[in-house]
Coordinates of C-alpha atoms (C1' of nucleotides) in Angstrom, one line a residue:
Chain Q
X1 CA 141.0 85.4 81.4
X2 CA 137.6 84.0 80.4
X3 CA 135.1 86.8 79.7
X4 CA 132.1 87.1 81.9
X5 CA 129.1 85.5 80.2
X6 CA 126.5 84.8 82.7
X7 CA 124.1 83.3 80.1
X8 CA 126.6 80.6 79.2
X9 CA 127.4 79.5 82.7
X10 CA 126.8 75.7 83.1
X11 CA 124.9 76.1 86.4
X12 CA 122.5 78.5 84.8
X13 CA 121.3 76.1 82.1
X14 CA 118.2 74.1 82.5
X15 CA 119.3 71.4 80.1
X16 CA 122.3 70.4 82.2
X17 CA 120.6 69.5 85.4
X18 CA 117.9 67.7 83.4
X19 CA 120.6 65.6 81.6
X20 CA 122.5 64.9 84.8
X21 CA 119.5 64.1 86.9
X22 CA 118.3 61.7 84.3
X23 CA 121.6 60.0 84.0
X24 CA 122.2 59.8 87.8
X25 CA 118.7 58.5 88.4
X26 CA 119.2 55.8 85.7
X27 CA 122.4 54.9 87.5
X28 CA 120.4 54.4 90.7
X29 CA 118.2 52.0 88.9
X30 CA 121.0 50.0 87.4
X31 CA 121.9 47.7 90.4
X32 CA 118.2 47.1 91.1
X33 CA 117.4 46.3 87.4
X34 CA 120.4 44.1 87.2
X35 CA 118.7 41.7 89.5
X36 CA 115.9 41.5 86.8
X37 CA 118.5 41.3 84.0
X38 CA 117.0 44.5 82.5
X39 CA 118.5 47.7 81.2
X40 CA 116.7 50.9 82.0
X41 CA 115.1 51.4 78.5
X42 CA 114.1 47.7 78.6
X43 CA 112.4 48.3 82.0
X44 CA 110.5 51.2 80.4
X45 CA 109.2 48.9 77.7
X46 CA 108.2 46.3 80.3
X47 CA 106.3 49.0 82.2
X48 CA 104.4 49.8 79.1
X49 CA 103.6 46.2 78.3
X50 CA 102.7 45.3 81.9
X51 CA 100.1 48.0 81.7
X52 CA 98.8 46.9 78.3
X53 CA 100.0 43.8 76.5
X54 CA 99.9 43.1 72.7
X55 CA 100.9 46.6 71.5
X56 CA 102.4 47.5 68.2
X57 CA 105.9 48.9 68.0
X58 CA 104.4 52.3 67.1
X59 CA 102.1 52.2 70.2
X60 CA 105.2 51.6 72.4
X61 CA 107.1 54.3 70.5
X62 CA 104.4 56.8 71.1
X63 CA 104.2 56.1 74.8
X64 CA 108.0 56.3 75.2
X65 CA 108.6 59.1 72.7
X66 CA 111.0 56.9 70.8
X67 CA 111.2 55.7 67.2
X68 CA 111.7 52.5 65.3
X69 CA 115.5 53.2 65.0
X70 CA 115.8 52.8 68.7
X71 CA 113.0 50.4 69.4
X72 CA 113.6 47.8 66.7
X73 CA 117.0 46.7 68.1
X74 CA 115.8 47.1 71.7
X75 CA 112.8 44.9 71.2
X76 CA 114.9 42.3 69.3
X77 CA 117.2 42.1 72.3
X78 CA 114.3 41.7 74.6
X79 CA 112.9 38.9 72.3
X80 CA 116.3 37.2 72.5
X81 CA 116.1 37.4 76.3
X82 CA 112.7 35.6 76.1
X83 CA 110.7 38.5 77.5
X84 CA 108.5 39.1 74.5
X85 CA 107.6 38.0 71.0
X86 CA 107.4 40.1 67.8
X87 CA 104.8 38.9 65.3
X88 CA 103.5 40.5 62.1
X89 CA 100.0 41.6 62.5
X90 CA 97.4 39.8 60.3
X91 CA 95.3 42.9 59.7
X92 CA 98.2 45.1 58.7
X93 CA 101.3 43.3 57.5
X94 CA 103.4 46.4 58.1
X95 CA 102.7 46.4 61.9
X96 CA 104.3 44.1 64.4
X97 CA 102.6 42.9 67.5
X98 CA 104.7 42.9 70.7
X99 CA 103.4 40.4 73.2
X100 CA 104.9 39.4 76.6
X101 CA 105.9 35.8 77.1
X102 CA 105.1 34.0 80.3
X103 CA 108.6 34.9 81.5
X104 CA 107.9 38.5 80.7
X105 CA 104.6 38.5 82.5
X106 CA 106.1 36.8 85.6
X107 CA 108.9 39.3 85.9
X108 CA 106.3 41.8 86.9
X109 CA 106.0 40.2 90.3
X110 CA 109.7 40.8 91.0
X111 CA 109.5 44.3 89.5
X112 CA 106.8 45.4 92.0
X113 CA 109.5 46.2 94.6
X114 CA 111.5 48.4 92.2
X115 CA 109.7 51.7 92.6
X116 CA 109.8 51.8 96.4
X117 CA 113.4 50.8 96.5
X118 CA 114.2 53.7 94.2
X119 CA 112.1 56.2 96.2
X120 CA 114.2 55.4 99.2
X121 CA 117.3 56.5 97.5
X122 CA 116.0 59.8 96.3
X123 CA 116.7 62.9 98.2
X124 CA 113.3 64.6 97.6
X125 CA 110.3 64.8 99.9
X126 CA 107.1 63.4 98.6
X127 CA 105.8 66.9 97.8
X128 CA 109.0 67.8 96.0
X129 CA 108.8 64.6 93.9
X130 CA 105.2 65.4 92.9
X131 CA 106.1 69.0 92.1
X132 CA 109.0 67.8 90.0
X133 CA 106.8 65.3 88.3
X134 CA 104.3 68.0 87.4
X135 CA 106.9 70.4 86.0
X136 CA 108.6 67.7 83.9
X137 CA 105.3 66.7 82.3
X138 CA 104.5 70.3 81.6
X139 CA 107.9 70.5 79.9
X140 CA 107.4 67.3 77.9
X141 CA 103.9 68.1 76.7
X142 CA 104.6 71.8 75.9
Chain P
X1 CA 93.9 41.1 81.4
X2 CA 96.8 43.0 82.9
X3 CA 96.6 43.2 86.7
X4 CA 96.2 46.5 88.5
X5 CA 99.6 47.6 89.7
X6 CA 99.5 51.3 90.3
X7 CA 103.1 51.4 91.5
X8 CA 104.3 50.1 88.1
X9 CA 102.3 52.5 85.9
X10 CA 104.6 54.4 83.6
X11 CA 103.1 57.8 84.4
X12 CA 103.6 57.3 88.1
X13 CA 107.4 57.0 87.8
X14 CA 109.7 59.9 88.3
X15 CA 112.4 58.4 86.2
X16 CA 110.5 58.4 83.0
X17 CA 109.6 62.1 82.7
X18 CA 113.2 62.8 83.7
X19 CA 114.5 60.6 80.9
X20 CA 112.0 62.0 78.4
X21 CA 112.4 65.6 79.3
X22 CA 116.1 65.3 79.1
X23 CA 115.9 63.7 75.6
X24 CA 113.3 66.1 74.3
X25 CA 115.2 69.1 75.5
X26 CA 118.4 67.8 74.0
X27 CA 116.5 67.4 70.7
X28 CA 115.4 71.1 71.0
X29 CA 119.1 72.0 71.1
X30 CA 120.1 69.9 68.2
X31 CA 119.2 72.3 65.3
X32 CA 120.7 75.2 67.1
X33 CA 123.9 73.4 68.0
X34 CA 124.1 72.0 64.5
X35 CA 124.8 75.6 63.4
X36 CA 127.9 75.5 65.7
X37 CA 128.7 72.0 64.5
X38 CA 128.5 70.7 68.1
X39 CA 126.7 67.8 69.7
X40 CA 125.0 68.4 73.0
X41 CA 127.6 66.8 75.2
X42 CA 130.3 68.6 73.2
X43 CA 128.4 71.9 74.0
X44 CA 128.5 71.0 77.7
X45 CA 132.3 70.6 77.5
X46 CA 132.5 73.9 75.7
X47 CA 130.4 75.6 78.5
X48 CA 132.8 74.3 81.1
X49 CA 135.9 75.4 79.2
X50 CA 134.4 78.9 78.3
X51 CA 133.9 79.4 82.0
X52 CA 137.5 78.2 82.9
X53 CA 140.1 77.2 80.3
X54 CA 143.0 74.8 80.8
X55 CA 141.3 72.2 82.9
X56 CA 142.3 68.5 83.3
X57 CA 140.1 65.7 82.1
X58 CA 139.2 64.9 85.6
X59 CA 138.2 68.6 86.3
X60 CA 135.7 68.4 83.4
X61 CA 134.6 65.0 84.4
X62 CA 133.8 66.2 87.9
X63 CA 131.8 69.2 86.7
X64 CA 129.8 67.1 84.2
X65 CA 129.4 64.0 86.3
X66 CA 131.1 61.9 83.6
X67 CA 134.2 59.7 83.5
X68 CA 137.2 59.1 81.3
X69 CA 135.4 56.3 79.4
X70 CA 133.0 58.8 78.1
X71 CA 135.2 61.9 78.1
X72 CA 138.3 60.6 76.4
X73 CA 136.7 59.8 73.1
X74 CA 134.5 62.9 73.3
X75 CA 137.5 65.1 73.8
X76 CA 139.5 63.4 71.1
X77 CA 136.7 64.1 68.6
X78 CA 136.6 67.7 69.8
X79 CA 140.4 67.9 69.3
X80 CA 139.9 66.6 65.7
X81 CA 137.3 69.3 65.2
X82 CA 140.0 71.8 66.1
X83 CA 138.1 73.1 69.2
X84 CA 140.7 72.2 71.8
X85 CA 144.1 70.6 72.5
X86 CA 145.0 67.7 74.8
X87 CA 148.5 67.9 76.2
X88 CA 150.2 66.0 79.0
X89 CA 150.7 68.0 82.1
X90 CA 154.4 68.7 83.0
X91 CA 153.7 68.6 86.8
X92 CA 151.8 65.3 86.6
X93 CA 152.4 63.1 83.6
X94 CA 149.2 61.2 84.3
X95 CA 147.1 64.3 83.8
X96 CA 146.1 65.9 80.5
X97 CA 145.4 69.6 80.1
X98 CA 142.5 70.5 77.9
X99 CA 142.9 73.9 76.3
X100 CA 140.6 75.8 73.9
X101 CA 142.1 76.7 70.6
X102 CA 141.4 80.1 69.1
X103 CA 138.6 78.5 67.1
X104 CA 137.1 77.1 70.3
X105 CA 137.4 80.4 72.1
X106 CA 135.7 82.3 69.2
X107 CA 132.8 79.9 69.0
X108 CA 131.7 81.4 72.3
X109 CA 130.5 84.5 70.5
X110 CA 128.2 82.5 68.3
X111 CA 127.1 80.4 71.3
X112 CA 125.9 83.5 73.3
X113 CA 122.6 83.3 71.4
X114 CA 121.9 79.7 72.2
X115 CA 120.4 79.9 75.7
X116 CA 117.8 82.6 74.8
X117 CA 116.8 80.7 71.6
X118 CA 116.2 77.6 73.7
X119 CA 114.2 79.5 76.4
X120 CA 111.8 80.6 73.7
X121 CA 111.0 77.1 72.8
X122 CA 110.3 75.9 76.4
X123 CA 106.8 75.7 77.7
X124 CA 107.6 76.8 81.2
X125 CA 107.2 80.2 82.8
X126 CA 110.3 81.8 84.3
X127 CA 109.2 80.8 87.8
X128 CA 108.5 77.3 86.8
X129 CA 111.9 77.0 85.2
X130 CA 113.6 78.3 88.3
X131 CA 111.6 75.9 90.4
X132 CA 112.5 73.0 88.2
X133 CA 116.1 74.0 88.2
X134 CA 116.1 74.0 92.0
X135 CA 114.4 70.6 92.3
X136 CA 116.8 69.0 89.8
X137 CA 119.9 70.3 91.7
X138 CA 118.4 69.0 94.9
X139 CA 118.0 65.6 93.2
X140 CA 121.5 65.6 91.8
X141 CA 123.2 66.7 95.0
X142 CA 121.3 64.4 97.3
Chain E
dT1 C1' 164.6 53.4 99.2
dA2 C1' 161.6 49.2 97.8
dC3 C1' 156.9 48.4 97.1
dA4 C1' 151.9 48.5 97.8
dT5 C1' 148.3 51.7 97.0
dT6 C1' 146.1 55.3 94.7
dT7 C1' 145.2 58.3 91.0
dA8 C1' 144.5 59.9 86.0
dC9 C1' 143.5 58.3 81.7
dA10 C1' 142.8 55.0 78.1
dT11 C1' 140.6 51.0 76.0
dC12 C1' 137.0 47.6 75.1
dG13 C1' 132.4 45.8 74.7
dT14 C1' 127.5 46.5 74.9
dA15 C1' 123.5 49.2 74.6
dC16 C1' 121.2 52.9 73.6
dA17 C1' 119.6 57.5 70.8
dC18 C1' 118.8 59.5 66.7
dG19 C1' 119.2 61.5 61.8
dA20 C1' 119.0 59.7 57.3
dT21 C1' 117.4 56.5 54.4
dA22 C1' 115.2 52.1 52.6
dT23 C1' 111.4 48.9 52.0
dA24 C1' 107.1 47.0 51.8
dA25 C1' 102.2 47.3 52.9
dT26 C1' 98.2 50.3 52.9
dT27 C1' 95.5 54.2 51.7
dG28 C1' 94.0 58.0 49.0
dT29 C1' 92.7 59.7 44.6
dA30 C1' 92.4 60.8 39.7
Chain N
dT1 C1' 91.9 50.3 38.9
dA2 C1' 96.7 52.4 38.3
dC3 C1' 99.6 55.0 40.9
dA4 C1' 101.1 58.6 44.1
dA5 C1' 101.3 59.5 48.9
dT6 C1' 101.4 57.8 53.5
dT7 C1' 102.4 54.6 57.1
dA8 C1' 105.0 51.0 59.9
dT9 C1' 109.1 49.1 60.5
dA10 C1' 114.0 48.2 59.5
dT11 C1' 118.8 49.4 58.6
dC12 C1' 122.9 52.1 58.8
dG13 C1' 126.3 55.3 60.6
dT14 C1' 127.8 58.3 64.3
dG15 C1' 128.1 59.6 68.9
dT16 C1' 127.4 59.1 73.4
dA17 C1' 127.0 56.4 78.3
dC18 C1' 129.0 53.3 81.2
dG19 C1' 130.7 48.9 83.5
dA20 C1' 135.0 46.5 83.5
dT21 C1' 139.6 46.4 83.0
dG22 C1' 144.4 48.0 81.8
dT23 C1' 148.5 51.0 82.3
dA24 C1' 151.6 54.2 83.8
dA25 C1' 152.7 57.9 87.0
dA26 C1' 152.5 59.6 91.6
dT27 C1' 152.1 58.9 96.5
dG28 C1' 152.2 56.7 101.0
dT29 C1' 154.6 53.8 104.1
dA30 C1' 157.4 50.4 106.3

DNA sequence: TACATTTACATCGTACACGATATAATTGTA
DNA sequence: TACAATTATATCGTGTACGATGTAAATGTA
C-alpha cells in the first residue's frame, strides 16, 4: 500500500534518534533531579552558575544555546524557588546579573552525586560515551 | 570563588550535548518543514504514517516513544490541518485508527526532498553520521 | 456471569522551546 | 549633540513534553 521510500523511513533519520535519546535521557534525570526540586533545564542553569557565578542572562543564554524568551521565565521561576537573584547591572542597565543564593550554592553539594548516578543507568561503555560526546559536539559546533 | 568540581562541569555531561544537538537539529528542520506547514513532531508522525498507514494511537506512540498525553492533542491538530482522520476502531472501541487523508498522502512527494536538504546542512561526514546513529540507538534501546 | 484488572485514550496543569515583536538602554555616526 | 542602529531583556502566542488522573471498553477470573 505505502510506496517504498527509503529516505523517509523513520529509522534512517538522524534527527529522530537524537530527539528520542535526548528525551529519554532527560527522563532518566527526572527522578534524580526531583530530589533536588529541579527540572532538567533548571539543572543546566545551575551547572552553568556553579561553574561561574554572577553571569548575565546573555552569558547563560550563550552557554546553553537558548534565548531570553526561554530563559527569562525559567530564571524567574528559579528566583521564586530561592535559588538565585536577578538584579539589574549598574554598568549596563539593560543587562541583568544572575547570582546564586546561599541555597543555590549549597545545592551543589547534593548535586555532586547526580552525574555518577546517571552514568550507571546508561547503556554505553565509557569509550562509547566519549565517542558520542565527541560526535555531538562536532554536530553542535558545525 | 566557585569550587573545582569536574564532575559537574557542563561540558563533561552527556545529557547537555544530546539536548542541544537535538534542539539545534530540529531548528535546522524548521524552515524546510515550514514549507510543508508541519512542525517537527508532526513530521515524525507523518514519517510513521507514510511508512504504514492506518495505525492506532498506541502504535504511533510506541514507535515515537510518546504517550497519549502528547499524541492526542498533536493528532487533533493534524486532523484540523486535514492531514489525517481519527476514527474509533470497530473491533475495539477504546482504540482510534489514524488514517492519512489524500492531502496527507500527497505531502509525501514534497517531503522526499527533506532528508537530503538536511544532510547538506550537517557538519558530519557520512561515516560519522552512521556512527552517531548507531550510538544513539544503542543509548535508546539500552 | 459478576467484578476486579488491564488497556486505550483523553484531560489537566506545569514547564519548557521558540518565532515574532516590544521596550529601554547603549553605542555608533553624521 | 541629535538620532539611527544595535543590544539586552521581556512579553506573547502556539506547540510540544510529560506526570497525574479520569473514563470507558475489553479482558481475566472466581
